[in-house]
PDB file of C-alpha atoms in Angstrom:
ATOM      1  CA  UNK A   1       1.795  -6.464 -22.252  1.00  0.00           C
ATOM      2  CA  UNK A   2      -2.261  -6.351 -21.399  1.00  0.00           C
ATOM      3  CA  UNK A   3      -3.262  -6.839 -17.568  1.00  0.00           C
ATOM      4  CA  UNK A   4      -5.244  -9.818 -18.559  1.00  0.00           C
ATOM      5  CA  UNK A   5      -2.242 -11.982 -19.663  1.00  0.00           C
ATOM      6  CA  UNK A   6      -0.116 -10.913 -16.949  1.00  0.00           C
ATOM      7  CA  UNK A   7      -2.853 -12.063 -14.549  1.00  0.00           C
ATOM      8  CA  UNK A   8      -3.076 -15.339 -16.521  1.00  0.00           C
ATOM      9  CA  UNK A   9       0.510 -15.941 -16.817  1.00  0.00           C
ATOM     10  CA  UNK A  10       1.193 -14.900 -12.886  1.00  0.00           C
ATOM     11  CA  UNK A  11      -1.882 -17.212 -11.742  1.00  0.00           C
ATOM     12  CA  UNK A  12      -0.574 -20.078 -13.397  1.00  0.00           C
ATOM     13  CA  UNK A  13       3.035 -20.002 -12.218  1.00  0.00           C
ATOM     14  CA  UNK A  14       1.397 -19.582  -8.408  1.00  0.00           C
ATOM     15  CA  UNK A  15      -1.110 -22.310  -8.966  1.00  0.00           C
ATOM     16  CA  UNK A  16       1.485 -24.471 -10.128  1.00  0.00           C
ATOM     17  CA  UNK A  17       4.072 -23.885  -7.024  1.00  0.00           C
ATOM     18  CA  UNK A  18       0.826 -24.386  -4.727  1.00  0.00           C
ATOM     19  CA  UNK A  19      -0.227 -27.725  -6.487  1.00  0.00           C
ATOM     20  CA  UNK A  20       3.478 -29.264  -6.345  1.00  0.00           C
ATOM     21  CA  UNK A  21       4.863 -27.874  -3.181  1.00  0.00           C
ATOM     22  CA  UNK A  22       1.786 -27.226  -1.087  1.00  0.00           C
ATOM     23  CA  UNK A  23       2.935 -23.648  -0.692  1.00  0.00           C
ATOM     24  CA  UNK A  24       5.238 -20.872  -2.016  1.00  0.00           C
ATOM     25  CA  UNK A  25       3.141 -19.714  -4.638  1.00  0.00           C
ATOM     26  CA  UNK A  26       0.980 -17.671  -2.487  1.00  0.00           C
ATOM     27  CA  UNK A  27       4.196 -15.760  -1.587  1.00  0.00           C
ATOM     28  CA  UNK A  28       4.372 -14.762  -5.306  1.00  0.00           C
ATOM     29  CA  UNK A  29       0.771 -13.303  -5.806  1.00  0.00           C
ATOM     30  CA  UNK A  30       1.583 -10.137  -3.466  1.00  0.00           C
ATOM     31  CA  UNK A  31       4.483  -9.092  -5.569  1.00  0.00           C
ATOM     32  CA  UNK A  32       3.001  -9.993  -8.809  1.00  0.00           C
ATOM     33  CA  UNK A  33       0.034  -8.079  -7.944  1.00  0.00           C
ATOM     34  CA  UNK A  34       1.746  -4.947  -6.821  1.00  0.00           C
ATOM     35  CA  UNK A  35       4.497  -4.659  -9.616  1.00  0.00           C
ATOM     36  CA  UNK A  36       2.835  -6.247 -12.624  1.00  0.00           C
ATOM     37  CA  UNK A  37      -0.730  -5.319 -12.260  1.00  0.00           C
ATOM     38  CA  UNK A  38      -0.739  -2.283 -10.132  1.00  0.00           C
ATOM     39  CA  UNK A  39      -2.153  -2.950  -6.967  1.00  0.00           C
ATOM     40  CA  UNK A  40      -1.361  -1.117  -3.813  1.00  0.00           C
ATOM     41  CA  UNK A  41       0.251  -3.221  -1.061  1.00  0.00           C
ATOM     42  CA  UNK A  42      -3.025  -3.312   1.102  1.00  0.00           C
ATOM     43  CA  UNK A  43      -5.138  -4.095  -2.045  1.00  0.00           C
ATOM     44  CA  UNK A  44      -2.472  -6.733  -3.155  1.00  0.00           C
ATOM     45  CA  UNK A  45      -2.638  -8.394   0.248  1.00  0.00           C
ATOM     46  CA  UNK A  46      -6.360  -8.801   0.172  1.00  0.00           C
ATOM     47  CA  UNK A  47      -6.577 -10.050  -3.603  1.00  0.00           C
ATOM     48  CA  UNK A  48      -3.868 -12.698  -2.419  1.00  0.00           C
ATOM     49  CA  UNK A  49      -6.071 -13.850   0.354  1.00  0.00           C
ATOM     50  CA  UNK A  50      -9.008 -14.513  -2.410  1.00  0.00           C
ATOM     51  CA  UNK A  51      -6.535 -16.012  -4.597  1.00  0.00           C
ATOM     52  CA  UNK A  52      -4.790 -18.187  -2.161  1.00  0.00           C
ATOM     53  CA  UNK A  53      -7.816 -19.432  -0.665  1.00  0.00           C
ATOM     54  CA  UNK A  54      -9.785 -20.378  -3.929  1.00  0.00           C
ATOM     55  CA  UNK A  55      -6.489 -22.364  -5.222  1.00  0.00           C
ATOM     56  CA  UNK A  56      -5.573 -24.075  -2.143  1.00  0.00           C
ATOM     57  CA  UNK A  57      -9.089 -25.361  -1.486  1.00  0.00           C
ATOM     58  CA  UNK A  58      -8.753 -26.668  -5.303  1.00  0.00           C
ATOM     59  CA  UNK A  59      -5.506 -28.109  -4.802  1.00  0.00           C
ATOM     60  CA  UNK A  60      -6.520 -29.657  -1.239  1.00  0.00           C
ATOM     61  CA  UNK A  61      -9.249 -32.098  -3.163  1.00  0.00           C
ATOM     62  CA  UNK A  62      -6.633 -33.132  -5.494  1.00  0.00           C
ATOM     63  CA  UNK A  63      -4.255 -34.278  -2.412  1.00  0.00           C
ATOM     64  CA  UNK A  64      -7.250 -35.498  -0.873  1.00  0.00           C
ATOM     65  CA  UNK A  65      -8.398 -37.870  -3.197  1.00  0.00           C
ATOM     66  CA  UNK A  66      -4.646 -39.523  -2.908  1.00  0.00           C
ATOM     67  CA  UNK A  67      -5.110 -39.442   0.727  1.00  0.00           C
ATOM     68  CA  UNK A  68      -2.414 -37.451   1.686  1.00  0.00           C
ATOM     69  CA  UNK A  69      -4.193 -35.117   3.660  1.00  0.00           C
ATOM     70  CA  UNK A  70      -4.053 -35.488   7.774  1.00  0.00           C
ATOM     71  CA  UNK A  71      -7.347 -33.818   8.561  1.00  0.00           C
ATOM     72  CA  UNK A  72      -7.400 -33.963  12.029  1.00  0.00           C
ATOM     73  CA  UNK A  73      -3.651 -33.006  12.482  1.00  0.00           C
ATOM     74  CA  UNK A  74      -3.933 -30.076  10.047  1.00  0.00           C
ATOM     75  CA  UNK A  75      -6.921 -28.621  11.637  1.00  0.00           C
ATOM     76  CA  UNK A  76      -5.682 -28.846  14.893  1.00  0.00           C
ATOM     77  CA  UNK A  77      -2.308 -26.728  13.926  1.00  0.00           C
ATOM     78  CA  UNK A  78      -4.955 -24.676  11.677  1.00  0.00           C
ATOM     79  CA  UNK A  79      -6.794 -23.630  15.055  1.00  0.00           C
ATOM     80  CA  UNK A  80      -4.110 -22.087  16.627  1.00  0.00           C
ATOM     81  CA  UNK A  81      -3.283 -19.746  13.807  1.00  0.00           C
ATOM     82  CA  UNK A  82      -7.217 -18.510  13.383  1.00  0.00           C
ATOM     83  CA  UNK A  83      -6.954 -15.709  15.948  1.00  0.00           C
ATOM     84  CA  UNK A  84      -3.761 -14.333  15.076  1.00  0.00           C
ATOM     85  CA  UNK A  85      -4.752 -14.525  11.137  1.00  0.00           C
ATOM     86  CA  UNK A  86      -8.055 -12.085  12.147  1.00  0.00           C
ATOM     87  CA  UNK A  87      -5.991 -10.127  14.347  1.00  0.00           C
ATOM     88  CA  UNK A  88      -2.981 -10.025  11.689  1.00  0.00           C
ATOM     89  CA  UNK A  89      -5.479  -8.844   9.106  1.00  0.00           C
ATOM     90  CA  UNK A  90      -6.847  -6.003  11.027  1.00  0.00           C
ATOM     91  CA  UNK A  91      -3.436  -4.683  11.614  1.00  0.00           C
ATOM     92  CA  UNK A  92      -2.229  -5.032   8.073  1.00  0.00           C
ATOM     93  CA  UNK A  93      -4.563  -2.075   7.229  1.00  0.00           C
ATOM     94  CA  UNK A  94      -2.614   0.218   9.670  1.00  0.00           C
ATOM     95  CA  UNK A  95       0.731  -0.619   8.464  1.00  0.00           C
ATOM     96  CA  UNK A  96       2.410   1.919   6.158  1.00  0.00           C
ATOM     97  CA  UNK A  97       2.829   0.635   2.538  1.00  0.00           C
ATOM     98  CA  UNK A  98       6.520   0.930   2.345  1.00  0.00           C
ATOM     99  CA  UNK A  99       6.945  -0.939   5.656  1.00  0.00           C
ATOM    100  CA  UNK A 100       4.483  -3.825   4.611  1.00  0.00           C
ATOM    101  CA  UNK A 101       6.378  -4.100   1.511  1.00  0.00           C
ATOM    102  CA  UNK A 102       9.928  -4.507   3.658  1.00  0.00           C
ATOM    103  CA  UNK A 103       8.220  -6.720   6.013  1.00  0.00           C
ATOM    104  CA  UNK A 104       6.917  -9.055   3.160  1.00  0.00           C
ATOM    105  CA  UNK A 105      10.294  -9.081   1.488  1.00  0.00           C
ATOM    106  CA  UNK A 106      12.210 -10.385   4.588  1.00  0.00           C
ATOM    107  CA  UNK A 107       9.961 -13.077   5.326  1.00  0.00           C
ATOM    108  CA  UNK A 108      10.077 -13.888   2.064  1.00  0.00           C
ATOM    109  CA  UNK A 109      14.184 -13.761   1.943  1.00  0.00           C
ATOM    110  CA  UNK A 110      14.189 -15.768   4.705  1.00  0.00           C
ATOM    111  CA  UNK A 111      11.824 -18.354   3.597  1.00  0.00           C
ATOM    112  CA  UNK A 112      14.006 -18.776   0.511  1.00  0.00           C
ATOM    113  CA  UNK A 113      17.111 -18.907   2.488  1.00  0.00           C
ATOM    114  CA  UNK A 114      15.472 -21.925   4.475  1.00  0.00           C
ATOM    115  CA  UNK A 115      14.412 -23.653   1.414  1.00  0.00           C
ATOM    116  CA  UNK A 116      17.630 -23.254   0.234  1.00  0.00           C
ATOM    117  CA  UNK A 117      19.420 -24.842   3.338  1.00  0.00           C
ATOM    118  CA  UNK A 118      16.405 -27.561   3.619  1.00  0.00           C
ATOM    119  CA  UNK A 119      17.565 -31.364   3.802  1.00  0.00           C
ATOM    120  CA  UNK A 120      15.381 -34.476   3.324  1.00  0.00           C
ATOM    121  CA  UNK A 121      12.880 -34.927   5.763  1.00  0.00           C
ATOM    122  CA  UNK A 122      13.777 -38.223   8.024  1.00  0.00           C
ATOM    123  CA  UNK A 123      11.644 -41.257   7.604  1.00  0.00           C
ATOM    124  CA  UNK A 124      11.022 -41.811  11.483  1.00  0.00           C
ATOM    125  CA  UNK A 125       8.295 -40.306  13.183  1.00  0.00           C
ATOM    126  CA  UNK A 126       9.017 -37.222  15.507  1.00  0.00           C
ATOM    127  CA  UNK A 127       7.768 -36.358  18.687  1.00  0.00           C
ATOM    128  CA  UNK A 128       5.125 -34.184  18.641  1.00  0.00           C
ATOM    129  CA  UNK A 129       4.837 -31.216  21.049  1.00  0.00           C
ATOM    130  CA  UNK A 130       1.595 -29.658  21.648  1.00  0.00           C
ATOM    131  CA  UNK A 131       2.845 -26.233  23.009  1.00  0.00           C
ATOM    132  CA  UNK A 132       5.323 -25.738  20.153  1.00  0.00           C
ATOM    133  CA  UNK A 133       2.826 -26.851  17.890  1.00  0.00           C
ATOM    134  CA  UNK A 134       0.548 -24.204  18.729  1.00  0.00           C
ATOM    135  CA  UNK A 135       3.226 -21.619  18.924  1.00  0.00           C
ATOM    136  CA  UNK A 136       4.204 -22.465  15.071  1.00  0.00           C
ATOM    137  CA  UNK A 137       0.415 -22.829  14.429  1.00  0.00           C
ATOM    138  CA  UNK A 138      -0.170 -19.100  15.645  1.00  0.00           C
ATOM    139  CA  UNK A 139       2.945 -17.416  13.920  1.00  0.00           C
ATOM    140  CA  UNK A 140       1.793 -18.912  10.628  1.00  0.00           C
ATOM    141  CA  UNK A 141      -1.596 -17.449  11.223  1.00  0.00           C
ATOM    142  CA  UNK A 142      -0.092 -14.095  12.022  1.00  0.00           C
ATOM    143  CA  UNK A 143       1.821 -13.959   8.808  1.00  0.00           C
ATOM    144  CA  UNK A 144      -0.942 -15.249   7.007  1.00  0.00           C
ATOM    145  CA  UNK A 145      -3.087 -12.286   7.886  1.00  0.00           C
ATOM    146  CA  UNK A 146      -0.337  -9.237   8.193  1.00  0.00           C
ATOM    147  CA  UNK A 147       0.903 -10.045   4.624  1.00  0.00           C
ATOM    148  CA  UNK A 148      -1.653 -11.809   2.757  1.00  0.00           C
ATOM    149  CA  UNK A 149      -0.334 -15.232   1.750  1.00  0.00           C
ATOM    150  CA  UNK A 150      -1.228 -18.346   3.010  1.00  0.00           C
ATOM    151  CA  UNK A 151       1.888 -19.312   4.823  1.00  0.00           C
ATOM    152  CA  UNK A 152       2.770 -22.746   2.767  1.00  0.00           C
ATOM    153  CA  UNK A 153       6.284 -22.267   2.558  1.00  0.00           C
ATOM    154  CA  UNK A 154       6.305 -22.070   6.207  1.00  0.00           C
ATOM    155  CA  UNK A 155       3.945 -24.755   6.900  1.00  0.00           C
ATOM    156  CA  UNK A 156       5.549 -27.425   5.298  1.00  0.00           C
ATOM    157  CA  UNK A 157       8.830 -27.089   7.290  1.00  0.00           C
ATOM    158  CA  UNK A 158       6.768 -26.875  10.263  1.00  0.00           C
ATOM    159  CA  UNK A 159       4.571 -29.790   9.706  1.00  0.00           C
ATOM    160  CA  UNK A 160       7.740 -31.903   8.732  1.00  0.00           C
ATOM    161  CA  UNK A 161      10.020 -30.684  11.738  1.00  0.00           C
ATOM    162  CA  UNK A 162       7.450 -30.124  14.544  1.00  0.00           C
ATOM    163  CA  UNK A 163       4.543 -32.678  13.809  1.00  0.00           C
ATOM    164  CA  UNK A 164       6.723 -35.286  11.985  1.00  0.00           C
ATOM    165  CA  UNK A 165       4.738 -35.795   8.800  1.00  0.00           C
ATOM    166  CA  UNK A 166       6.319 -37.289   5.900  1.00  0.00           C
ATOM    167  CA  UNK A 167       6.781 -34.741   2.902  1.00  0.00           C
ATOM    168  CA  UNK A 168       3.826 -35.985   1.046  1.00  0.00           C
ATOM    169  CA  UNK A 169       1.626 -35.941   3.798  1.00  0.00           C
ATOM    170  CA  UNK A 170       2.771 -32.486   5.027  1.00  0.00           C
ATOM    171  CA  UNK A 171       2.226 -30.888   1.270  1.00  0.00           C
ATOM    172  CA  UNK A 172      -1.375 -31.961   1.003  1.00  0.00           C
ATOM    173  CA  UNK A 173      -1.911 -31.198   5.008  1.00  0.00           C
ATOM    174  CA  UNK A 174      -0.411 -27.633   4.616  1.00  0.00           C
ATOM    175  CA  UNK A 175      -3.016 -27.039   1.976  1.00  0.00           C
ATOM    176  CA  UNK A 176      -5.479 -27.602   4.443  1.00  0.00           C
ATOM    177  CA  UNK A 177      -4.011 -25.318   6.878  1.00  0.00           C
ATOM    178  CA  UNK A 178      -3.473 -22.481   4.158  1.00  0.00           C
ATOM    179  CA  UNK A 179      -7.073 -22.623   3.306  1.00  0.00           C
ATOM    180  CA  UNK A 180      -8.375 -22.156   7.277  1.00  0.00           C
ATOM    181  CA  UNK A 181      -5.880 -19.183   7.820  1.00  0.00           C
ATOM    182  CA  UNK A 182      -6.566 -17.430   4.532  1.00  0.00           C
ATOM    183  CA  UNK A 183     -10.174 -18.001   5.384  1.00  0.00           C
ATOM    184  CA  UNK A 184     -10.031 -16.423   8.980  1.00  0.00           C
ATOM    185  CA  UNK A 185      -7.978 -13.140   7.593  1.00  0.00           C
ATOM    186  CA  UNK A 186     -10.196 -12.686   4.713  1.00  0.00           C
ATOM    187  CA  UNK A 187     -12.932 -12.609   7.098  1.00  0.00           C
ATOM    188  CA  UNK A 188     -12.058  -9.417   8.419  1.00  0.00           C
ATOM    189  CA  UNK A 189     -11.339  -7.633   5.081  1.00  0.00           C
ATOM    190  CA  UNK A 190     -14.868  -8.726   3.776  1.00  0.00           C
ATOM    191  CA  UNK A 191     -15.729  -5.038   3.226  1.00  0.00           C
ATOM    192  CA  UNK A 192     -12.728  -4.450   0.811  1.00  0.00           C
ATOM    193  CA  UNK A 193     -12.960  -7.485  -1.149  1.00  0.00           C
ATOM    194  CA  UNK A 194     -15.806  -5.584  -3.266  1.00  0.00           C
ATOM    195  CA  UNK A 195     -13.278  -2.669  -4.609  1.00  0.00           C
ATOM    196  CA  UNK A 196     -11.123  -5.312  -6.059  1.00  0.00           C
ATOM    197  CA  UNK A 197     -10.549  -5.304 -10.088  1.00  0.00           C
ATOM    198  CA  UNK A 198     -12.494  -8.538 -10.565  1.00  0.00           C
ATOM    199  CA  UNK A 199     -11.713  -8.291 -14.120  1.00  0.00           C
ATOM    200  CA  UNK A 200      -8.012  -8.855 -13.195  1.00  0.00           C
ATOM    201  CA  UNK A 201      -8.755 -11.125  -9.923  1.00  0.00           C
ATOM    202  CA  UNK A 202     -11.080 -13.441 -11.759  1.00  0.00           C
ATOM    203  CA  UNK A 203      -8.845 -14.567 -14.478  1.00  0.00           C
ATOM    204  CA  UNK A 204      -5.843 -14.626 -12.115  1.00  0.00           C
ATOM    205  CA  UNK A 205      -7.948 -17.162  -9.949  1.00  0.00           C
ATOM    206  CA  UNK A 206      -9.099 -19.413 -12.696  1.00  0.00           C
ATOM    207  CA  UNK A 207      -5.216 -19.693 -14.007  1.00  0.00           C
ATOM    208  CA  UNK A 208      -4.014 -20.532 -10.444  1.00  0.00           C
ATOM    209  CA  UNK A 209      -6.807 -23.397 -10.489  1.00  0.00           C
ATOM    210  CA  UNK A 210      -5.670 -24.830 -13.529  1.00  0.00           C
ATOM    211  CA  UNK A 211      -2.008 -24.455 -12.560  1.00  0.00           C
ATOM    212  CA  UNK A 212      -2.679 -26.005  -9.189  1.00  0.00           C
ATOM    213  CA  UNK A 213      -3.929 -29.172 -10.825  1.00  0.00           C
ATOM    214  CA  UNK A 214      -1.030 -29.365 -13.170  1.00  0.00           C
ATOM    215  CA  UNK A 215       1.417 -28.789  -9.810  1.00  0.00           C
ATOM    216  CA  UNK A 216       0.055 -31.998  -8.434  1.00  0.00           C
ATOM    217  CA  UNK A 217       0.710 -33.892 -11.318  1.00  0.00           C
ATOM    218  CA  UNK A 218       4.495 -32.425 -11.774  1.00  0.00           C
ATOM    219  CA  UNK A 219       5.026 -33.379  -7.784  1.00  0.00           C
ATOM    220  CA  UNK A 220       4.616 -37.010  -8.872  1.00  0.00           C
ATOM    221  CA  UNK A 221       7.171 -36.728 -11.632  1.00  0.00           C
ATOM    222  CA  UNK A 222       9.883 -34.097 -10.306  1.00  0.00           C
ATOM    223  CA  UNK A 223      11.389 -34.536  -7.065  1.00  0.00           C
ATOM    224  CA  UNK A 224      10.311 -32.033  -4.168  1.00  0.00           C
ATOM    225  CA  UNK A 225      13.934 -31.240  -3.472  1.00  0.00           C
ATOM    226  CA  UNK A 226      14.586 -29.841  -7.211  1.00  0.00           C
ATOM    227  CA  UNK A 227      11.288 -28.042  -7.377  1.00  0.00           C
ATOM    228  CA  UNK A 228      11.845 -26.681  -3.847  1.00  0.00           C
ATOM    229  CA  UNK A 229      15.064 -25.186  -4.863  1.00  0.00           C
ATOM    230  CA  UNK A 230      14.028 -23.786  -8.082  1.00  0.00           C
ATOM    231  CA  UNK A 231      11.477 -21.988  -6.422  1.00  0.00           C
ATOM    232  CA  UNK A 232      13.775 -20.547  -3.622  1.00  0.00           C
ATOM    233  CA  UNK A 233      16.188 -19.020  -6.076  1.00  0.00           C
ATOM    234  CA  UNK A 234      13.450 -17.225  -7.708  1.00  0.00           C
ATOM    235  CA  UNK A 235      11.662 -15.777  -4.595  1.00  0.00           C
ATOM    236  CA  UNK A 236      14.929 -14.686  -3.124  1.00  0.00           C
ATOM    237  CA  UNK A 237      15.464 -12.712  -6.226  1.00  0.00           C
ATOM    238  CA  UNK A 238      11.759 -11.251  -5.835  1.00  0.00           C
ATOM    239  CA  UNK A 239      12.321 -10.745  -2.083  1.00  0.00           C
ATOM    240  CA  UNK A 240      15.659  -8.434  -2.974  1.00  0.00           C
ATOM    241  CA  UNK A 241      13.692  -6.797  -5.299  1.00  0.00           C
ATOM    242  CA  UNK A 242      10.919  -6.010  -3.461  1.00  0.00           C
ATOM    243  CA  UNK A 243      13.572  -4.710  -0.245  1.00  0.00           C
ATOM    244  CA  UNK A 244      15.265  -2.526  -2.468  1.00  0.00           C
ATOM    245  CA  UNK A 245      11.925  -0.730  -3.662  1.00  0.00           C
ATOM    246  CA  UNK A 246      11.087  -0.070  -0.218  1.00  0.00           C
ATOM    247  CA  UNK A 247      14.004   1.168   1.050  1.00  0.00           C
ATOM    248  CA  UNK A 248      15.156   3.358  -1.612  1.00  0.00           C
TER     249      UNK A 248
END
């Protein structure tokens, strides 16, 4: 199968997850780029940031139209992660490929298990603790910088549990957080972007953008809990494969 076809297929799946769940699809971008398209771990994280930034910004527009983005909350949450995202991005180039792959697999596996165990969000408001919110935002930024993912698979639970947003608002607001964090991480890798294979990355982005719009429509028809469980099982399998590949 040609690289173009693989890039289009992977991009569509990742965009679909981003649009429907407000995150999660980006955590599949790195393994897709490494194992399907032959990118190095460092190159894959850089390409992933480009893909995630563009796709998240596009999906953000769709959710903002429906009034599902809490701009002030999202920007405050994301601001705490900008510094760690830039620091983590600079650190990623110094981490051995096997270690980077193993770390990604562990984070992805933990995220998948969290998704499988997650319960529906409560309807009532949750008291916001600014210190805790800042700590979670900073941690999310660090993950974004080092691993090249937007962090939406962690942002949505954090926005619900820490800041008290309802699920629909958390999905939309997470896209704002992902976009800001990804841009911050990408800023430190500007010199490596030119070396990407744009014949692959370009179609990947295009398919992801179209998939994100479809994902937004899908989120209205299928319960978020069902989508989340399906995605978590796929993510768990990918994480196990990556961890075995890094260790063996």
